[in-house]
Short mmCIF file of C-alpha atoms in Angstrom, two decimals:
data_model
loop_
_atom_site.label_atom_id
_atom_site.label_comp_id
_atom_site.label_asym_id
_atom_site.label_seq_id
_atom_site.Cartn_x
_atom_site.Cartn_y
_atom_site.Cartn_z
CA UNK C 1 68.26 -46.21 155.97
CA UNK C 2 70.32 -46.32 152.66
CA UNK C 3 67.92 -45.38 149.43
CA UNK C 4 67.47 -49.44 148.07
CA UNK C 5 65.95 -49.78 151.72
CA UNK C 6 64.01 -47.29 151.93
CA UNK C 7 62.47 -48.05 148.19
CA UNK C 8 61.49 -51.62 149.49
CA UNK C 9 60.47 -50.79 153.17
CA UNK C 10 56.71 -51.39 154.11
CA UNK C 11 54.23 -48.80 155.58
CA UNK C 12 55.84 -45.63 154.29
CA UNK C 13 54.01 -43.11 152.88
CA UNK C 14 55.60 -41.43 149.66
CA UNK C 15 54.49 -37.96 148.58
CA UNK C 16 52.77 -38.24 144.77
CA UNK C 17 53.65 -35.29 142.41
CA UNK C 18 50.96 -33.16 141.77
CA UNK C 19 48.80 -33.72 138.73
CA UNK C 20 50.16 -31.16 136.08
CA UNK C 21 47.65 -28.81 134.41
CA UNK C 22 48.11 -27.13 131.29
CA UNK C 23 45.56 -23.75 130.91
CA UNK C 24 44.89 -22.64 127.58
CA UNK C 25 43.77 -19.00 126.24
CA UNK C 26 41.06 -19.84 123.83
CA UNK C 27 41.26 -17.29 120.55
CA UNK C 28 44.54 -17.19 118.77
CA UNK C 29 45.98 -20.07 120.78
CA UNK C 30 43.63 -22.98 120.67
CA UNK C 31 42.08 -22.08 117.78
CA UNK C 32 42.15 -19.44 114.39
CA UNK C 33 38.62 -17.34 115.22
CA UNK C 34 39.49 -14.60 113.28
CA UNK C 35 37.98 -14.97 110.33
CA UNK C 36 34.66 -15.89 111.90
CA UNK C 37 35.17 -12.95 114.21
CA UNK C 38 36.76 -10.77 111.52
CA UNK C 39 33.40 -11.64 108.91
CA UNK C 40 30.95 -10.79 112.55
CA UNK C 41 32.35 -7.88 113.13
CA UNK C 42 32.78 -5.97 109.77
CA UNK C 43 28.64 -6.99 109.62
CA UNK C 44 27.37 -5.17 112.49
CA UNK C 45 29.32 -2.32 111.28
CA UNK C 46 28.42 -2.05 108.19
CA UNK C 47 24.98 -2.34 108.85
CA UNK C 48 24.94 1.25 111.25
CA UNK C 49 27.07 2.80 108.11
CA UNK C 50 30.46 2.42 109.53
CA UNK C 51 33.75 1.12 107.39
CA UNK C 52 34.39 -2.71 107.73
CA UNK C 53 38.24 -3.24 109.03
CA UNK C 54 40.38 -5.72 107.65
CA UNK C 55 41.98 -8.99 108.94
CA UNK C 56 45.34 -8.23 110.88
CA UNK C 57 43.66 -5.07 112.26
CA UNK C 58 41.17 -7.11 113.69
CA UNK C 59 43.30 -9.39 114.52
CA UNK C 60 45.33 -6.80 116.51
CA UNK C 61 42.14 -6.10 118.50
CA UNK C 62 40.90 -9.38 119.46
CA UNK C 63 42.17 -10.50 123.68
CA UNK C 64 40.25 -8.74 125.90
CA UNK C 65 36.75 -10.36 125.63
CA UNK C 66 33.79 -9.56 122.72
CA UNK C 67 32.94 -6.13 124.83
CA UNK C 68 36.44 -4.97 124.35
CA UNK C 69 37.27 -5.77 120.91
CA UNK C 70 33.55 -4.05 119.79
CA UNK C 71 34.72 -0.79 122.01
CA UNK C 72 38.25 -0.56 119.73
CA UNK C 73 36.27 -1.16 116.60
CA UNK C 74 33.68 1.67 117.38
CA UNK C 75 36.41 3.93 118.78
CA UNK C 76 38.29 3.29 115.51
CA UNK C 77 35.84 4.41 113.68
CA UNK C 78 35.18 7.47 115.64
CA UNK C 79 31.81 6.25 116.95
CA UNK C 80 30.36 5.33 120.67
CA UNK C 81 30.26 1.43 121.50
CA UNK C 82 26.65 0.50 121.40
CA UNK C 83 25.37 -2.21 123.74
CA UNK C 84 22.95 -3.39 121.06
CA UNK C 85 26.28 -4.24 118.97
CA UNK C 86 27.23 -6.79 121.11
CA UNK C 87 23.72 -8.54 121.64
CA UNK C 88 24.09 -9.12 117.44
CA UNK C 89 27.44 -9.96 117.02
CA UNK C 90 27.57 -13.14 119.51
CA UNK C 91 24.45 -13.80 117.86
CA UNK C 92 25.96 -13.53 114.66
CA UNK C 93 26.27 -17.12 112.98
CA UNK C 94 29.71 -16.95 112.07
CA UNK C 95 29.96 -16.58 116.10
CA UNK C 96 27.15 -18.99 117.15
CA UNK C 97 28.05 -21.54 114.60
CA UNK C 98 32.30 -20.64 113.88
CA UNK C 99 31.89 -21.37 110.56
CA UNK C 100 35.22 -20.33 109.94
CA UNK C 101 37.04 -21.66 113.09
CA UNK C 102 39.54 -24.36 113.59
CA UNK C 103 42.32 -25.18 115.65
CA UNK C 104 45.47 -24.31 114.81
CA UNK C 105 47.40 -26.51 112.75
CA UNK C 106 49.20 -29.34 115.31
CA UNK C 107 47.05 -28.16 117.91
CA UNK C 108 45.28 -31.85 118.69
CA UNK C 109 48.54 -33.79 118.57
CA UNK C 110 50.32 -31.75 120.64
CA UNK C 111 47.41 -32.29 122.97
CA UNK C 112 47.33 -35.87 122.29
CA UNK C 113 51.50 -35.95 123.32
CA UNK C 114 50.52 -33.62 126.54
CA UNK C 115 47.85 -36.05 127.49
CA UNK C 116 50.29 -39.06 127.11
CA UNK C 117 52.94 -37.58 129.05
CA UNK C 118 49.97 -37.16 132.31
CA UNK C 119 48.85 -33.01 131.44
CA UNK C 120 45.31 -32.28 132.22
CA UNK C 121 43.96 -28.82 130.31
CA UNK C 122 41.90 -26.25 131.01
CA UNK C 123 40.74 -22.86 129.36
CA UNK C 124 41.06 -19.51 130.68
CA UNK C 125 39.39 -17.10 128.05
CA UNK C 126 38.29 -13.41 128.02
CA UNK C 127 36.15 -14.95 125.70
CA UNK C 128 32.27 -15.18 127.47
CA UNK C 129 31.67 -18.57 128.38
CA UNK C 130 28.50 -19.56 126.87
CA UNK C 131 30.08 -18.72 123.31
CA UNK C 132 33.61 -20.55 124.35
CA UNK C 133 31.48 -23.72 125.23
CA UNK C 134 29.80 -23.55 122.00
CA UNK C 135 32.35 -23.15 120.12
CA UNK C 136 34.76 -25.59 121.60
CA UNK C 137 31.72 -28.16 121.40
CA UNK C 138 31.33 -27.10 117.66
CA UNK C 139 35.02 -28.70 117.26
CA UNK C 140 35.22 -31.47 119.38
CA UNK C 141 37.33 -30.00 122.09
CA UNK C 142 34.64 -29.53 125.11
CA UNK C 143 35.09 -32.65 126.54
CA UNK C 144 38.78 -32.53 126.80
CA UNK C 145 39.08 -29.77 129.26
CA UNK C 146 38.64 -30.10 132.79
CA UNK C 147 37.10 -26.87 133.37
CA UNK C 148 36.55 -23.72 130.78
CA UNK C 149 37.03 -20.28 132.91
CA UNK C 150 35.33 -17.06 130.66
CA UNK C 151 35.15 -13.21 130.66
CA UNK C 152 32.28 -13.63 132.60
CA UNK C 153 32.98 -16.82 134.83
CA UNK C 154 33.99 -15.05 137.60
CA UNK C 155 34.39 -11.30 139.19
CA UNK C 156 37.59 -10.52 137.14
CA UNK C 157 39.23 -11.67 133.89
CA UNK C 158 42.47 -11.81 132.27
CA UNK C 159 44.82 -9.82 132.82
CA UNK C 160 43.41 -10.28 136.90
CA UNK C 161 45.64 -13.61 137.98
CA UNK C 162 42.28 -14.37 139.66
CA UNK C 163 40.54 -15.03 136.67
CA UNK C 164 43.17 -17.86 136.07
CA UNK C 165 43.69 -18.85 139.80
CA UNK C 166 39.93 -19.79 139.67
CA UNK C 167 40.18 -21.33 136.62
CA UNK C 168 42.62 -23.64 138.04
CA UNK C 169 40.77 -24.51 141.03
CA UNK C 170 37.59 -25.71 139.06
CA UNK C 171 39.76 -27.57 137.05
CA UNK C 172 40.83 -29.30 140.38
CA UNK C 173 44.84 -27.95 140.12
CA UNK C 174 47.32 -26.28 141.92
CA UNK C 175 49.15 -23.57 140.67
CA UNK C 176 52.14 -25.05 141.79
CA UNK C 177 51.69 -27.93 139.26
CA UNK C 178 49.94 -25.62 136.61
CA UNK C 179 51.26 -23.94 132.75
CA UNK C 180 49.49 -20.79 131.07
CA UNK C 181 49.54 -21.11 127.21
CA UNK C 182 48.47 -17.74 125.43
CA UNK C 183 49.32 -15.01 122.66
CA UNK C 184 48.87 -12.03 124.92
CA UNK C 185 50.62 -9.67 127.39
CA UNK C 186 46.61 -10.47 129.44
CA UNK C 187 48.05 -14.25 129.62
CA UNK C 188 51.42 -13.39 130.35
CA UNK C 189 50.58 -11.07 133.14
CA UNK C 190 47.82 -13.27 134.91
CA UNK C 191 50.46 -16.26 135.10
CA UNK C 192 52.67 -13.76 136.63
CA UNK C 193 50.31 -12.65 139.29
CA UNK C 194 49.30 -16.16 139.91
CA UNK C 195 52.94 -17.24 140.45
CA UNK C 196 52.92 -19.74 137.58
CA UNK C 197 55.04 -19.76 134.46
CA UNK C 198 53.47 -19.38 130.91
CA UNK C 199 54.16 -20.11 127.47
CA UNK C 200 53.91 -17.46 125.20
CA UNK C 201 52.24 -18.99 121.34
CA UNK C 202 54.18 -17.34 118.68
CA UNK C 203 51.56 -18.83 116.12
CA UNK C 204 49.06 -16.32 118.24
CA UNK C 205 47.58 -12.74 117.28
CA UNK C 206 49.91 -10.98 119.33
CA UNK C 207 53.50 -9.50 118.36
CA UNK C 208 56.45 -11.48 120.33
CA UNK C 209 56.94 -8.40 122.59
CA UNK C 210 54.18 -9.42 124.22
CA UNK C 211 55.82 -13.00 126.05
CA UNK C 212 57.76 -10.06 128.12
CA UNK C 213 60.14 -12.82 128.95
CA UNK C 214 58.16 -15.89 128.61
CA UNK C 215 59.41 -18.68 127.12
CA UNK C 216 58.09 -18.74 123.11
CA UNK C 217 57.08 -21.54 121.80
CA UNK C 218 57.22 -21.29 117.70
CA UNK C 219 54.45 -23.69 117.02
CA UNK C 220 52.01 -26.29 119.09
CA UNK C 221 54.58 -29.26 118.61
CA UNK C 222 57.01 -27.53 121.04
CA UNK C 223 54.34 -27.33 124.08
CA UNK C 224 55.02 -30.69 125.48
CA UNK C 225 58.88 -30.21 125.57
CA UNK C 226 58.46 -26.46 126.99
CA UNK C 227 55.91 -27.37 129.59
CA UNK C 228 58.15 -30.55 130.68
CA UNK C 229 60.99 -27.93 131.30
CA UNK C 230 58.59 -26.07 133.63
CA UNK C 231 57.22 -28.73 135.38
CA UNK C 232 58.79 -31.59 134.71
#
């Protein structure tokens, strides 16, 4: 049967592409928290006596979940992490409230062109996920995602592809049809794991070594045209 045949003949059952899924990281890729988390931080330190750190450095600690980056900041400063710490700085208001937060600059219509073109999105953040609803709520993004995996979501997180291959599943994906988008070597190497290609953002918190070999993508406007290539 020649192909204009077979494009008009009844009864046969054509196999539909699967619906493509783009999974975000949340901080430094969706949207600028470090200033809120920067201001958070520097206050539960200073309060116990301990210098306050500035910007990039914090910036440089920030992917690995609130635990993590209040560990490094302790550690830095030659002191024990204190679970107390961590109670007061998601309850901090520049946390609870992200005063300072927004997304990134081109952000929502690179979104808007993703959506267009048939993407679905998720989020897949070290991030704990009571504070990543809140905050995406707080901006007007919650009710664009299909599903919003955090640090504590599931048994593992980022840099564990099963943090992300779970993430994907309550979105309703494949990861056949799916796209990490992240700043860090933890989003890199959980796309890897999970067989799925990501896209490293350059406007991130992490240095470019970290893409390891991902495709870069220099600002938001260039998602749609780097995820097409990947799943088109």
């Amino acid at each position: 049967m020649n192909a204009a045949r077979l494009a008009r003949a009844p009864g046969l059952a054509y196999p539909r592409r699967m619906e493509r899924l783009l999974v975000f990281d949340l901080d430094g890729t969706l949207v600028d928290s470090a200033p809120d988390i920067h201001a958070a931080l520097n206050r539960v330190l200073v309060a116990r006596g301990l210098a306050p750190y500035d910007l990039p450095a914090v910036k440089a600690m920030i992917g690995d979940g609130a635990r993590v980056l209040l560990e490094r900041a302790f550690g830095g400063r030659g002191q024990a992490f204190e679970a107390a710490a961590l109670d007061v700085f998601l309850a901090d208001e520049d946390i609870s409230q992200a005063r300072l937060t927004a997304p990134f600059p081109g952000i929502a219509p690179a979104m808007d062109s993703l959506a267009e073109a048939g993407w679905r999105f998720a989020v897949c953040t070290n991030k704990p996920e009571g504070p990543a609803r809140a905050l995406l709520a707080s901006l007007g993004l919650g009710g664009r995602f299909a599903a919003i995996g955090g640090g504590d979501s599931f048994p593992v997180r980022k840099p564990d592809p099963g943090h992300l291959l779970a993430t994907i599943a309550a979105a309703g994906g494949k990861p056949g049809a799916a796209v990490m988008v992240g700043d860090h070597r933890n989003d890199v190497r959980a796309a890897a794991g999970a067989g799925l290609p990501c896209i490293f953002a350059a406007w991130g918190y992490g240095p470019h070594e970290m893409a390891e070999g991902a495709p870069i993508a220099a600002a938001p406007s260039d998602l749609p045209r780097l995820a097409a290539a990947l799943r088109g």
